Short mmCIF file of C-alpha atoms and ligand atoms in Angstrom, two decimals:
data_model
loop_
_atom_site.label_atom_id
_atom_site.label_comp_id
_atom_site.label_asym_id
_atom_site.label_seq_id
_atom_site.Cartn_x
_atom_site.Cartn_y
_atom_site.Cartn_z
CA UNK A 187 -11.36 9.23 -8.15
CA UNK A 188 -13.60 12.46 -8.55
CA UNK A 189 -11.29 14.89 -9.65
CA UNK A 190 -9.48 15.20 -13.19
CA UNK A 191 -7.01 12.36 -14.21
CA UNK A 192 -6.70 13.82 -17.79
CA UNK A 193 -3.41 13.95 -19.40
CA UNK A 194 -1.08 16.07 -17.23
CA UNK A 195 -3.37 16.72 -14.59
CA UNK A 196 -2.75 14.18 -12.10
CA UNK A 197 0.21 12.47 -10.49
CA UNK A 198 1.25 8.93 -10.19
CA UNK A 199 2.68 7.21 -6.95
CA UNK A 200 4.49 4.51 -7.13
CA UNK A 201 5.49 2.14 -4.33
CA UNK A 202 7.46 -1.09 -6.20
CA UNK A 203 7.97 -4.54 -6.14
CA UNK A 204 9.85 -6.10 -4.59
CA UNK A 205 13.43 -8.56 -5.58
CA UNK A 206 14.63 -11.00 -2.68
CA UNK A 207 14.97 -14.12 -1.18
CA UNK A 208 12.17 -13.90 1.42
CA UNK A 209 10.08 -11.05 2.11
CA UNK A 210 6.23 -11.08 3.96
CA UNK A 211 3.84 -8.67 4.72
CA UNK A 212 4.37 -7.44 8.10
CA UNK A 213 2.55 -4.02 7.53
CA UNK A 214 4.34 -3.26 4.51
CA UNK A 215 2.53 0.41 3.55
CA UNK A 216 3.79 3.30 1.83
CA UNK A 217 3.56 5.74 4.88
CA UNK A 218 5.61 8.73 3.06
CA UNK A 219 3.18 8.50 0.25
CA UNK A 220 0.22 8.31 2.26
CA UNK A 221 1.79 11.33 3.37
CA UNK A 222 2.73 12.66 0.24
CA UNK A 223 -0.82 11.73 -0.57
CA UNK A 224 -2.33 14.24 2.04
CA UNK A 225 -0.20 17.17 0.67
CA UNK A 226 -2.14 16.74 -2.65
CA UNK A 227 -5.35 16.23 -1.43
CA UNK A 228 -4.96 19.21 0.89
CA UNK A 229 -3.44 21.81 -0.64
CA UNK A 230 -3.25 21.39 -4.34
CA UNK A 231 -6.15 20.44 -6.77
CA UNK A 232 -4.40 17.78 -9.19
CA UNK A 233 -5.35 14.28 -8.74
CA UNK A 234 -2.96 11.28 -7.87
CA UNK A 235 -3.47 7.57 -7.59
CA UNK A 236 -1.33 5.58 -6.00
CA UNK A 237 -0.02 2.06 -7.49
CA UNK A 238 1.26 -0.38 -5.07
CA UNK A 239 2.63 -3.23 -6.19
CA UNK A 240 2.43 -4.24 -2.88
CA UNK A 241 -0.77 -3.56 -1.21
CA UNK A 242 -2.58 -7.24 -1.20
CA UNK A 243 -5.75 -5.87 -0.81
CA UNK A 244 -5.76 -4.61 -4.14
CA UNK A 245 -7.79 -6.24 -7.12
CA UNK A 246 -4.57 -6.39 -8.93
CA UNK A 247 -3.01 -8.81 -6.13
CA UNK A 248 -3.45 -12.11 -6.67
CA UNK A 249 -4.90 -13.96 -3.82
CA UNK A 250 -1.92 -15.17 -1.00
CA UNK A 251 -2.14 -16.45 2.36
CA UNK A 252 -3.32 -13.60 5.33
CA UNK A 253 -2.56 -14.49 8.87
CA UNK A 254 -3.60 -12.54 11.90
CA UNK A 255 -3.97 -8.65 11.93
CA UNK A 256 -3.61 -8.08 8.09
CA UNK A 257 -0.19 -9.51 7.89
CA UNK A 258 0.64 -12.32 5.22
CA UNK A 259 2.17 -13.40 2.44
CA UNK A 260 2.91 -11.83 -0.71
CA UNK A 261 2.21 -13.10 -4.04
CA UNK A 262 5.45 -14.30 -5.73
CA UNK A 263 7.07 -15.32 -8.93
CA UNK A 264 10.44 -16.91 -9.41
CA UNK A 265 12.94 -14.81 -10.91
CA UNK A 266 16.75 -15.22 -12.60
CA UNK A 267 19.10 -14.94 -9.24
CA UNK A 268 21.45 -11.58 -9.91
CA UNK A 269 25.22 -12.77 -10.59
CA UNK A 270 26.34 -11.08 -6.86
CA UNK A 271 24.08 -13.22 -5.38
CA UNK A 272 24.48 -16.75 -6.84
CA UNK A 273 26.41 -18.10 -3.57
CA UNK A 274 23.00 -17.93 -1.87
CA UNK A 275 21.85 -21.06 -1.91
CA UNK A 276 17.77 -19.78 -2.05
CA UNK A 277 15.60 -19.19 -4.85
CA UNK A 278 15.28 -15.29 -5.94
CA UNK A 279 11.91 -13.82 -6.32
CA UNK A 280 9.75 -10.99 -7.66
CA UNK A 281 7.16 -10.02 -4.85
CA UNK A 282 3.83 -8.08 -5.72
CA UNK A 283 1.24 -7.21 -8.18
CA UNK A 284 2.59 -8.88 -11.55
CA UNK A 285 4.61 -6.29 -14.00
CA UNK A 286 1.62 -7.01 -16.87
CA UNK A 287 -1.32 -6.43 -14.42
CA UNK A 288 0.07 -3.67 -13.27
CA UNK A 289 1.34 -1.84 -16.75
CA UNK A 290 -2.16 -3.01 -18.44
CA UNK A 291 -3.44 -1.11 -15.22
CA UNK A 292 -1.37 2.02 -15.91
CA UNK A 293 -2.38 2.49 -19.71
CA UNK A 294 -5.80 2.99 -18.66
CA UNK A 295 -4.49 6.50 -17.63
CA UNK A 296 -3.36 9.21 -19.62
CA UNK A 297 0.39 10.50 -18.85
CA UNK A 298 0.35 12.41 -15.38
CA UNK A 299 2.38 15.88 -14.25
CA UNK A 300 4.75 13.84 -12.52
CA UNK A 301 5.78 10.41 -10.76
CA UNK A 302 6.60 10.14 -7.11
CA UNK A 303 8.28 6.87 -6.18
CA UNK A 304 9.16 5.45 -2.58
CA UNK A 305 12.11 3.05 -2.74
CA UNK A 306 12.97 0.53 0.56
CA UNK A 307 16.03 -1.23 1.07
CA UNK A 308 19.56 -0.34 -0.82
CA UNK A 309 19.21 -3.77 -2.15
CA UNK A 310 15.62 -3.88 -3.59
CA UNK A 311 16.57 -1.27 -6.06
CA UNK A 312 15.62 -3.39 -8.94
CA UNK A 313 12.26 -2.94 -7.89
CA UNK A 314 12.60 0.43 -8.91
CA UNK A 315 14.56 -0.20 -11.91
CA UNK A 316 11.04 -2.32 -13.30
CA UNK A 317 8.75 0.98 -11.90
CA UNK A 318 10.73 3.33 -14.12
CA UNK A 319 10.80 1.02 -17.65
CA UNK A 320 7.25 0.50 -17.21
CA UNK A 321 6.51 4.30 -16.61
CA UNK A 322 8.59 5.01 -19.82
CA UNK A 323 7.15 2.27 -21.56
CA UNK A 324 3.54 3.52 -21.29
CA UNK A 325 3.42 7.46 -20.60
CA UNK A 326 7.10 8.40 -22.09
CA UNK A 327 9.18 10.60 -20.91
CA UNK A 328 7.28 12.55 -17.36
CA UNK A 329 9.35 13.46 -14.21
CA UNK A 330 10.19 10.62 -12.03
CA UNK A 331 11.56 11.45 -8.51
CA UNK A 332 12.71 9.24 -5.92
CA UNK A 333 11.95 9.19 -2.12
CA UNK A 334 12.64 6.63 1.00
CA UNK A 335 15.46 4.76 2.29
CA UNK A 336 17.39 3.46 -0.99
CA UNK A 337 17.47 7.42 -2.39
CA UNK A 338 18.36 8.78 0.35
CA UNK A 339 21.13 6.73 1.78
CA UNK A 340 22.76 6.20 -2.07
CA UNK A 341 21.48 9.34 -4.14
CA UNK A 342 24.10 9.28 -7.01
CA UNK A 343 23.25 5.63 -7.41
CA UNK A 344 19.84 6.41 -7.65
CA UNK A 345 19.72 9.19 -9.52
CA UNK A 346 20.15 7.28 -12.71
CA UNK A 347 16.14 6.68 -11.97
CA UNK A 348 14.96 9.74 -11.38
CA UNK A 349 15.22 12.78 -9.74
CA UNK A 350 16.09 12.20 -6.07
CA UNK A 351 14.14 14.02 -3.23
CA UNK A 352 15.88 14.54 0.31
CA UNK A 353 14.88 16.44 3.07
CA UNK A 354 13.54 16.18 6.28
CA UNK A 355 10.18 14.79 6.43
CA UNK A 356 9.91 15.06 2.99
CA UNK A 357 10.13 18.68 2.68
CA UNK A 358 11.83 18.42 -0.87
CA UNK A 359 9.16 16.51 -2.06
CA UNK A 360 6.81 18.95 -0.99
CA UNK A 361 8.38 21.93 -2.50
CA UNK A 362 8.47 19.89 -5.70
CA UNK A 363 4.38 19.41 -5.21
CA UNK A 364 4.52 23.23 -4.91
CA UNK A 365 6.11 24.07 -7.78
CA UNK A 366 4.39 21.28 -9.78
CA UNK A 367 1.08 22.46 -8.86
CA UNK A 368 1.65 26.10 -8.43
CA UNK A 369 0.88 26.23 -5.04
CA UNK A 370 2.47 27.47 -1.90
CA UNK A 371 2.40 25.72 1.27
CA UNK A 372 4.17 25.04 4.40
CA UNK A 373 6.04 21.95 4.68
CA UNK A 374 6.12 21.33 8.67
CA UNK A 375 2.59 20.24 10.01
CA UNK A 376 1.54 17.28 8.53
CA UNK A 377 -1.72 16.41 6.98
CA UNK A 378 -3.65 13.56 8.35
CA UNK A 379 -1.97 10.54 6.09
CA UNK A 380 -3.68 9.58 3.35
CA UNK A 381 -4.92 5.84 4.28
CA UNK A 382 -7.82 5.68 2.17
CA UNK A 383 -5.39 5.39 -0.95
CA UNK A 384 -5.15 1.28 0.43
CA UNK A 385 -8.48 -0.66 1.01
CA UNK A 386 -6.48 -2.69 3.19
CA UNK A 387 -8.44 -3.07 6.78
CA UNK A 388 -4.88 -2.54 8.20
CA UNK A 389 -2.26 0.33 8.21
CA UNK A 390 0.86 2.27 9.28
CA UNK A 391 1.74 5.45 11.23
CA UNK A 392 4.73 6.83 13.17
CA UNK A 393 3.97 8.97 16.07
CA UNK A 394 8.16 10.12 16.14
CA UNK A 395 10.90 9.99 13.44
CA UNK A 396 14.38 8.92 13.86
CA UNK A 397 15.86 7.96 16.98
CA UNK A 398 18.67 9.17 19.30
CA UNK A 399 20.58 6.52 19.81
CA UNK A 400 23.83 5.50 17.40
CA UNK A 401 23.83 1.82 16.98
CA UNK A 402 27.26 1.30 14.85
CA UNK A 403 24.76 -1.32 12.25
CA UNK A 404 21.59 1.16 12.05
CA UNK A 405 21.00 3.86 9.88
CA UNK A 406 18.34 5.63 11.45
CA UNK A 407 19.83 8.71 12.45
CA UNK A 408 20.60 9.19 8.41
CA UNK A 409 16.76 9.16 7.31
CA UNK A 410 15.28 11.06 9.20
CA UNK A 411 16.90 13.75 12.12
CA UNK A 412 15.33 12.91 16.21
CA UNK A 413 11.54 14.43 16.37
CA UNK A 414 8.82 13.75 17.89
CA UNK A 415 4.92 14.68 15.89
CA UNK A 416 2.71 16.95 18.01
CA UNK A 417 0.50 14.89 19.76
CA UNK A 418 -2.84 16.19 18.34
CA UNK A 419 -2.09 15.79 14.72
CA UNK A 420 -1.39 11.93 15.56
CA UNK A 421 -4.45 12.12 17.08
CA UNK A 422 -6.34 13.50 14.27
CA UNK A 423 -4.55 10.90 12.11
CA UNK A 424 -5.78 8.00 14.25
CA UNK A 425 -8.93 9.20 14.40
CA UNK A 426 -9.18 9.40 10.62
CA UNK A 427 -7.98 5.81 10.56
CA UNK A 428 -10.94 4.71 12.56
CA UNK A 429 -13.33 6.61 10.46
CA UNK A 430 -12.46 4.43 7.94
CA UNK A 431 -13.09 0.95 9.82
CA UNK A 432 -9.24 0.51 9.65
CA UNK A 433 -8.96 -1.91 12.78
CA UNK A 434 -4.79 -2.76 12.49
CA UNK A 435 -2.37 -0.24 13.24
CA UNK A 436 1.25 -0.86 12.98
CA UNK A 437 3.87 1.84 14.31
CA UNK A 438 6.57 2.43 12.50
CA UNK A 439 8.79 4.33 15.32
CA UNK A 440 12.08 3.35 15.54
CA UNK A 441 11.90 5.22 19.39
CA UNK A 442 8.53 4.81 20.02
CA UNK A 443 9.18 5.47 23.86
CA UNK A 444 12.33 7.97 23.96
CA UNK A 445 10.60 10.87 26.72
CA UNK A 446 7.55 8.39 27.35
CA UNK A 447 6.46 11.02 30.13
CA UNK A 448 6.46 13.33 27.22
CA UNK A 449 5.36 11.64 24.45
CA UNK A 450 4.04 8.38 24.23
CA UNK A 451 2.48 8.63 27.51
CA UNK A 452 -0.33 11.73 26.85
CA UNK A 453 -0.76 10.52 23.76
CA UNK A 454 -1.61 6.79 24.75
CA UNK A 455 -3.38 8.29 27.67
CA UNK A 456 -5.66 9.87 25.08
CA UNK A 457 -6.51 6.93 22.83
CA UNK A 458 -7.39 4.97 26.26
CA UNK A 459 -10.09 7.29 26.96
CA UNK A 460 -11.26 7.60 23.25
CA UNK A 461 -12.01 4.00 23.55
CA UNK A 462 -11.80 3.59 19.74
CA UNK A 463 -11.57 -0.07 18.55
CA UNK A 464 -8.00 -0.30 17.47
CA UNK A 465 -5.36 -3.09 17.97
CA UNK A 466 -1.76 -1.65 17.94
CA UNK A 467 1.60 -3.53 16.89
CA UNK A 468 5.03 -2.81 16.98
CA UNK A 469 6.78 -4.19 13.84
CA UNK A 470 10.44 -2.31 15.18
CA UNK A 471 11.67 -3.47 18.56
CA UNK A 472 10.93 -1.71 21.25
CA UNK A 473 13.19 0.10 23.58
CA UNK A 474 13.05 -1.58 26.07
CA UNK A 475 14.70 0.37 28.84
CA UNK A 476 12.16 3.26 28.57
CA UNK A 477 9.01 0.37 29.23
CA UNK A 478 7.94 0.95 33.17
CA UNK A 479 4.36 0.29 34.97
CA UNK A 480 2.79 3.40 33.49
CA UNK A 481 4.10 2.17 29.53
CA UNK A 482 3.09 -1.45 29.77
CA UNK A 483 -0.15 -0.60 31.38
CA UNK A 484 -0.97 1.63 28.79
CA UNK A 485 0.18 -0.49 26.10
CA UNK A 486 -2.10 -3.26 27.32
CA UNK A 487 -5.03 -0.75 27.40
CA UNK A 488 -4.28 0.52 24.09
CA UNK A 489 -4.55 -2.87 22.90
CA UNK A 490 -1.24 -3.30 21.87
CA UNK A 491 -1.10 -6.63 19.85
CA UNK A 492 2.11 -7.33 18.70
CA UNK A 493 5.18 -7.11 21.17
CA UNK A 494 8.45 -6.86 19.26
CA UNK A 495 11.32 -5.71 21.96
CA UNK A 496 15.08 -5.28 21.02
CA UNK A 497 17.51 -7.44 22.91
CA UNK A 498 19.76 -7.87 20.05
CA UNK A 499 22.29 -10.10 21.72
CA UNK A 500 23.02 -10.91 25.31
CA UNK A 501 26.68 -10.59 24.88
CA UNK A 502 27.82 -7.45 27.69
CA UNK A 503 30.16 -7.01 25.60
CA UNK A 504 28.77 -6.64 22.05
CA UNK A 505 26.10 -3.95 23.61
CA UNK A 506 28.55 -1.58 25.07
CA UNK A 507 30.46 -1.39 22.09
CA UNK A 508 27.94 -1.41 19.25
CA UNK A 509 24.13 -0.34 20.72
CA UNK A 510 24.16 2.17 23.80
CA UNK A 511 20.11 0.88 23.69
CA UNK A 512 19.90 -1.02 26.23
CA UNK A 513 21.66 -3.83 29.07
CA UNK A 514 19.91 -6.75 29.64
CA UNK A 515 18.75 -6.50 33.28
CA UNK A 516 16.72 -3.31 31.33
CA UNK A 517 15.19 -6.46 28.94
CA UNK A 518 14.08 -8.13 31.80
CA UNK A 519 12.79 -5.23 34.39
CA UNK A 520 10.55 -4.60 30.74
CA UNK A 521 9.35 -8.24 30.51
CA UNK A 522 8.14 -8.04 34.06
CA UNK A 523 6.25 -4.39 33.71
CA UNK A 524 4.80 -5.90 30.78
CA UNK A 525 3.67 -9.57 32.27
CA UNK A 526 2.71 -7.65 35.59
CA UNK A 527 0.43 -5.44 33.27
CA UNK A 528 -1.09 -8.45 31.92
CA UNK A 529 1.10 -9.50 28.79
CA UNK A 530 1.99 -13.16 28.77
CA UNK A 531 5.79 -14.17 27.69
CA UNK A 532 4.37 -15.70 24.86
CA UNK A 533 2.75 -12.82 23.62
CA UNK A 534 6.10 -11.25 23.28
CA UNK A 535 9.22 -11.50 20.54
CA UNK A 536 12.38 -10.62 20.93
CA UNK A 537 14.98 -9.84 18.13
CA UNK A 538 17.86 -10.98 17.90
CA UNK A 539 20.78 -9.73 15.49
CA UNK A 540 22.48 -11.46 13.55
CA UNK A 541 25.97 -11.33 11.12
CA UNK A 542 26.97 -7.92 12.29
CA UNK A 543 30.84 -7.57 11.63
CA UNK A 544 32.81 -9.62 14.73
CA UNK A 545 29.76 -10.87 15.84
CA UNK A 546 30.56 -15.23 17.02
CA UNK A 547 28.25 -17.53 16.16
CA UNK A 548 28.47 -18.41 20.26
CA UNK A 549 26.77 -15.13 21.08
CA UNK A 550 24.42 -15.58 18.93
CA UNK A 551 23.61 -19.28 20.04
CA UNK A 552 24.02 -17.59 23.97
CA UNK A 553 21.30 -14.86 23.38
CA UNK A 554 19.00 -18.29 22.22
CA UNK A 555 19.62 -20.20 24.57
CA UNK A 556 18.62 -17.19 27.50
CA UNK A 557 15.39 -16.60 25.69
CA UNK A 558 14.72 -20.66 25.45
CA UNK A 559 15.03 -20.28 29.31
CA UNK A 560 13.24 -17.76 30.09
CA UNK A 561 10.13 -18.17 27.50
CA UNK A 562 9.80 -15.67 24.79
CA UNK A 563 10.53 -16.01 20.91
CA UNK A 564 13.15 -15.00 19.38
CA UNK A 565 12.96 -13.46 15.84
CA UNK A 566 16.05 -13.25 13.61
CA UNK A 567 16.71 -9.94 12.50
CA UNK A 568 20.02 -10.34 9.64
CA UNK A 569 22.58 -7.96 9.26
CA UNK A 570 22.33 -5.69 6.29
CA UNK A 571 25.58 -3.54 5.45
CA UNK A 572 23.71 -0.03 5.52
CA UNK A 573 25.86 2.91 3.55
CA UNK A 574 26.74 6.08 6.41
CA UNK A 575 26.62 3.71 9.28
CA UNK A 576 29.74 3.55 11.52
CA UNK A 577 29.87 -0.88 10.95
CA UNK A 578 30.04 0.10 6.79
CA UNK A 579 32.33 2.81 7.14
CA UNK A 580 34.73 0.16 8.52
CA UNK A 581 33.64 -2.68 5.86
CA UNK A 582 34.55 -0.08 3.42
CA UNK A 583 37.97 0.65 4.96
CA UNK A 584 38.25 -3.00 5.25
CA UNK A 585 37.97 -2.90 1.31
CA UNK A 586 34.57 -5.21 1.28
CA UNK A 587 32.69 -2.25 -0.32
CA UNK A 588 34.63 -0.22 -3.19
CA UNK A 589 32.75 3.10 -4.25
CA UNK A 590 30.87 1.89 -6.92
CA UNK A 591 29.79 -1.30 -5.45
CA UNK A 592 26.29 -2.81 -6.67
CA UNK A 593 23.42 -1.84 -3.76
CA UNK A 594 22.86 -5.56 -4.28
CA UNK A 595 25.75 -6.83 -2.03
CA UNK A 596 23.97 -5.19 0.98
CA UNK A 597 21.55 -7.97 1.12
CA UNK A 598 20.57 -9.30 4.46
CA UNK A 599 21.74 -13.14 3.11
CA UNK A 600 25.04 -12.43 2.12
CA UNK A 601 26.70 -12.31 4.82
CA UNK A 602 27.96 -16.03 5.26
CA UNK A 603 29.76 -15.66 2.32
CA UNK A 604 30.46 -11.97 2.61
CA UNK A 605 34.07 -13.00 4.96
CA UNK A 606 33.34 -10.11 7.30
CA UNK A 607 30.99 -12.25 9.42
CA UNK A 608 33.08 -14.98 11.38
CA UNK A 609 29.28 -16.99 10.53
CA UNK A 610 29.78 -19.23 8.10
CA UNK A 611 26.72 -20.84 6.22
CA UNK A 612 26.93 -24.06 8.35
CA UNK A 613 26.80 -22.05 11.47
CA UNK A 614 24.22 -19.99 10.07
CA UNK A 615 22.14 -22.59 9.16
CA UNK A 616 22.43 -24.07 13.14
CA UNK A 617 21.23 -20.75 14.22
CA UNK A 618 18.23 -20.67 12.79
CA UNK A 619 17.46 -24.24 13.11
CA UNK A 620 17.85 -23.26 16.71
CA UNK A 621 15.87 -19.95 16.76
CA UNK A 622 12.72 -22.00 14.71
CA UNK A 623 12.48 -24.78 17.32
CA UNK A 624 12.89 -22.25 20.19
CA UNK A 625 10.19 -20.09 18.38
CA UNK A 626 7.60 -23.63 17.70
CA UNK A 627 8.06 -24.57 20.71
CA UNK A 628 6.91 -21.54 22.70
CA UNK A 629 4.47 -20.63 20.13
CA UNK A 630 0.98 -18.91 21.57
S1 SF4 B 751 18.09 2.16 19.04
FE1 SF4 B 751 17.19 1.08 17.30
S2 SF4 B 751 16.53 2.67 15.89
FE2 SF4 B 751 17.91 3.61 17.37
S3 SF4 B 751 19.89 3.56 16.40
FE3 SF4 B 751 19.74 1.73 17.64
S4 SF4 B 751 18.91 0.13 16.29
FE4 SF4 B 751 18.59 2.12 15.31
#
C-alpha cells in the first residue's frame, strides 16, 4: 500500500460479483479501473485499493479450477433464482469472492473519499446492488459512482446506486478524480493501466475502443465512440505488463484490425521485434475480413494464443441484413491466411450467434454443420437484448420491453421463453447438443 489509507484519504474500487446461470473466467479484469487506477497513481496523491470480487488470484478467492492461460472457473455459491427468471430451467448462482470475506475484508479500512464501481452486463446488476449494501453497511454513507456497460447503457436505472459516470473513455470519471482530489489534469492520454492492482499472472488491454460497424444486436457503438490508442502508449502499457512477469494478455478490442495497415500492423510489428515473452488472445471475435498474409503472420509471431473469429451465422441472408462485418468467403480467405501462416484449424473458434430476433433454429444448425465440415469449433455466443441497439428498439416496439422493465429480462438464457426467438427450449437444447459434440470432437 505505501501511501495513506486513513479515513477519507483513499478511494475504494469496486469491481462486483457476479448473479447468473453460467459465467467463467475468460480474462475477466477490470480494465477501466486499472485505468482509473493509473489516473490516481499518476496524478493525484490519495490512495485506492481495488476489491475484486472477481480476481481468483486473490487470497480472498477460494480455490477453483484454472485451465490454460489464466482462464478458469469461478468460485460459486447457489443462490434463490429471481422471479423473471424461474422458466430457466438452470440453477442461479452468486460468482466471486464470498459477500462475508469480502465485507470482513473491507472493515479493516477506514471510510475512503469516494467509491468507484465498474458494473458489466444490464443483467448482472444485482451484483452491484450487494457492492453498494455492503459499502453502506461498513463505511456509511461516502460517494458511490457507477462506471461500465450496465451504467452507461441504463443510467436512470442505475442511478438508484450511485452516482453514474459517462463519458468517453472515462473522462467523467476523471473529472470527478479531479475534483475529489483537487487536482487538475487532462483526461485524453492515458496512463499505463494499472495491472499491478491484480496478482493475477494474466491480464487485459485494448489497443482501440468501439468499433465502426452497426450490427442491429451489438451495442458497441453506445460505450464507447470509434478510436484507435496511439501506438506508443500501448506500447508503454505492454511493456509495463512484462515488467511485471504478466505472461497472458487478453485484448479486449471489439475491432482489433479495422485500418490494420494503420494500426494493428506497426504496432504488432513492434512487439515482434521487442521479442518480449507474451502470449496474446482474443476473447472478442475477430474481424475477419480485415485478416490477410501480413495480419496472420504477425499474429503467429506475436504469439497469438487464442483464435476467436466472428462468423456469426452462415445464413447470406441474416448477414446482409443484421452485421455489415463480414460474408463468408471473407471467413474462409481468413482461415487460410491464418493456416498458411502456421495456425492449425483446431487452434481456431468460431462464434456463432444465437436467439437474435427472426433468427431459425435451421440457420443456426446450417452455420454447425459448415464448421463440422470444414474443422474448427464453434462457440455459442447467446443473444442478449442490449438497450439502444437497433434489434431492442424493435423488441420494444414489439411491446417485449415496457420502459421500466427489470435489466434482468436481458439475460442471455431467456430467450426460449422470451417468444421473440422462433427457438424454442427443445430446439435450443439440440443446438447445443450439436455445437458440444462438434466442439469434442475437433478438440486440440
Ligand atoms: S462488428 Fe462486432 S463489435 Fe462491431 S458492431 Fe458488429 S458485433 Fe459489434
Amino acid at each position: 500500500m505505501g501511501k495513506d489509507f486513513s479515513r477519507g484519504k483513499w478511494v475504494a474500487l469496486f469491481h462486483p460479483p457476479i448473479y447468473d446461470f453460467t459465467a467463467y473466467d475468460l480474462w475477466l479484469r477490470p480494465l477501466g479501473l486499472y485505468r482509473l487506477g493509473a489516473y490516481i497513481k499518476n496524478y493525484t496523491d490519495l490512495a485506492l485499493f481495488l476489491f475484486d470480487y472477481m480476481d481468483r488470484s486473490s487470497p480472498l478467492a477460494p480455490p477453483t479450477k484454472s485451465r490454460k492461460y489464466g482462464t478458469g472457473k469461478f468460485y460459486k455459491e447457489r443462490v434463490e433464482k429471481p422471479r423473471f427468471l424461474k422458466e430457466v430451467k438452470r440453477y442461479f448462482y452468486r460468482f466471486g469472492i464470498p459477500r462475508a470475506s469480502m465485507e470482513a475484508f473491507m472493515e479493516k479500512f477506514p471510510p475512503p473519499l469516494a467509491v468507484f464501481i465498474t458494473t458489466g452486463m444490464t443483467y448482472w446488476y444485482l451484483g452491484v446492488k450487494e457492492v453498494v449494501r455492503s459499502v453502506k453497511k461498513i463505511w456509511g454513507n461516502v460517494p458511490i459512482f457507477l462506471g461500465g456497460t450496465y451504467a452507461t447503457l441504463m443510467p436512470s436505472h442505475a442511478s438508484q446506486f450511485g452516482k453514474v459516470l459517462k463519458g468517453e473513455a472515462g473522462c467523467e470519471s476523471v473529472e470527478v478524480l479531479g475534483a475529489l482530489s483537487g487536482r487538475r489534469f487532462p483526461c485524453g492520454d492515458e496512463p499505463p493501466a494499472a495491472f499491478e492492482l491484480s496478482r493475477a499472472p494474466s491480464t487485459v488491454t485494448a489497443t482501440t475502443r468501439g468499433c465502426p460497424f452497426r450490427c442491429t444486436f451489438c451495442a458497441s457503438f453506445l460505450l464507447h465512440r470509434w478510436k484507435k490508442r496511439p501506438i506508443w502508449e500501448v506500447l508503454e502499457e505492454l511493456e509495463g505488463a512484462v515488467k511485471l512477469s504478466i505472461k497472458d494478455i487478453a485484448l479486449y478490442d471489439d475491432a482489433l484490425l479495422v485500418d490494420a495497415q494503420g494500426h494493428f500492423k506497426p504496432l504488432f510489428r513492434e512487439v515482434v521485434r521487442q521479442g518480449w515473452n507474451l502470449r496474446f488472445h482474443l476473447p472478442n471475435g475477430l474481424h475477419v475480413r480485415f485478416v490477410d498474409e501480413e495480419v496472420a503472420w504477425l499474429m503467429k509471431r506475436a504469439n497469438f494464443k487464442t483464435l476467436r473469429l466472428s462468423l456469426e451465422s452462415v445464413d447470406e441472408e441474416f448477414l446482409k441484413e443484421r452485421t455489415p462485418k463480414l460474408r463468408l468467403e471473407e471467413f474462409e480467405r481468413a482461415v487460410f491466411h491464418l493456416e498458411k501462416a502456421g495456425f492449425s484449424r483446431r487452434e481456431m473458434v468460431a462464434y456463432v450467434i444465437v436467439g437474435v430476433p427472426g433468427q431459425r433454429a435451421s440457420s443456426v444448425l446450417k452455420t454447425l454443420d459448415y464448421l463440422e465440415k470444414i474443422g474448427i469449433k464453434p462457440s455459442l455466443a447467446y443473444y442478449s437484448p442490449v438497450p439502444g441497439t437497433k434489434d431492442f428498439q424493435v423488441l420494444v416496439h414489439e411491446g417485449y420491453f415496457p420502459p421500466e422493465h427489470d435489466p434482468l429480462l436481458h439475460n442471455k438464457l431467456l430467450f426460449p421463453y422470451s417468444g421473440y426467438s422462433p427457438i424454442g427450449e427443445e430446439e435450443f437444447e439440440k443446438i447445443r447438443k450439436r455445437a458440444f459434440e462438434i466442439a469434442f470432437n475437433l478438440r486440440a
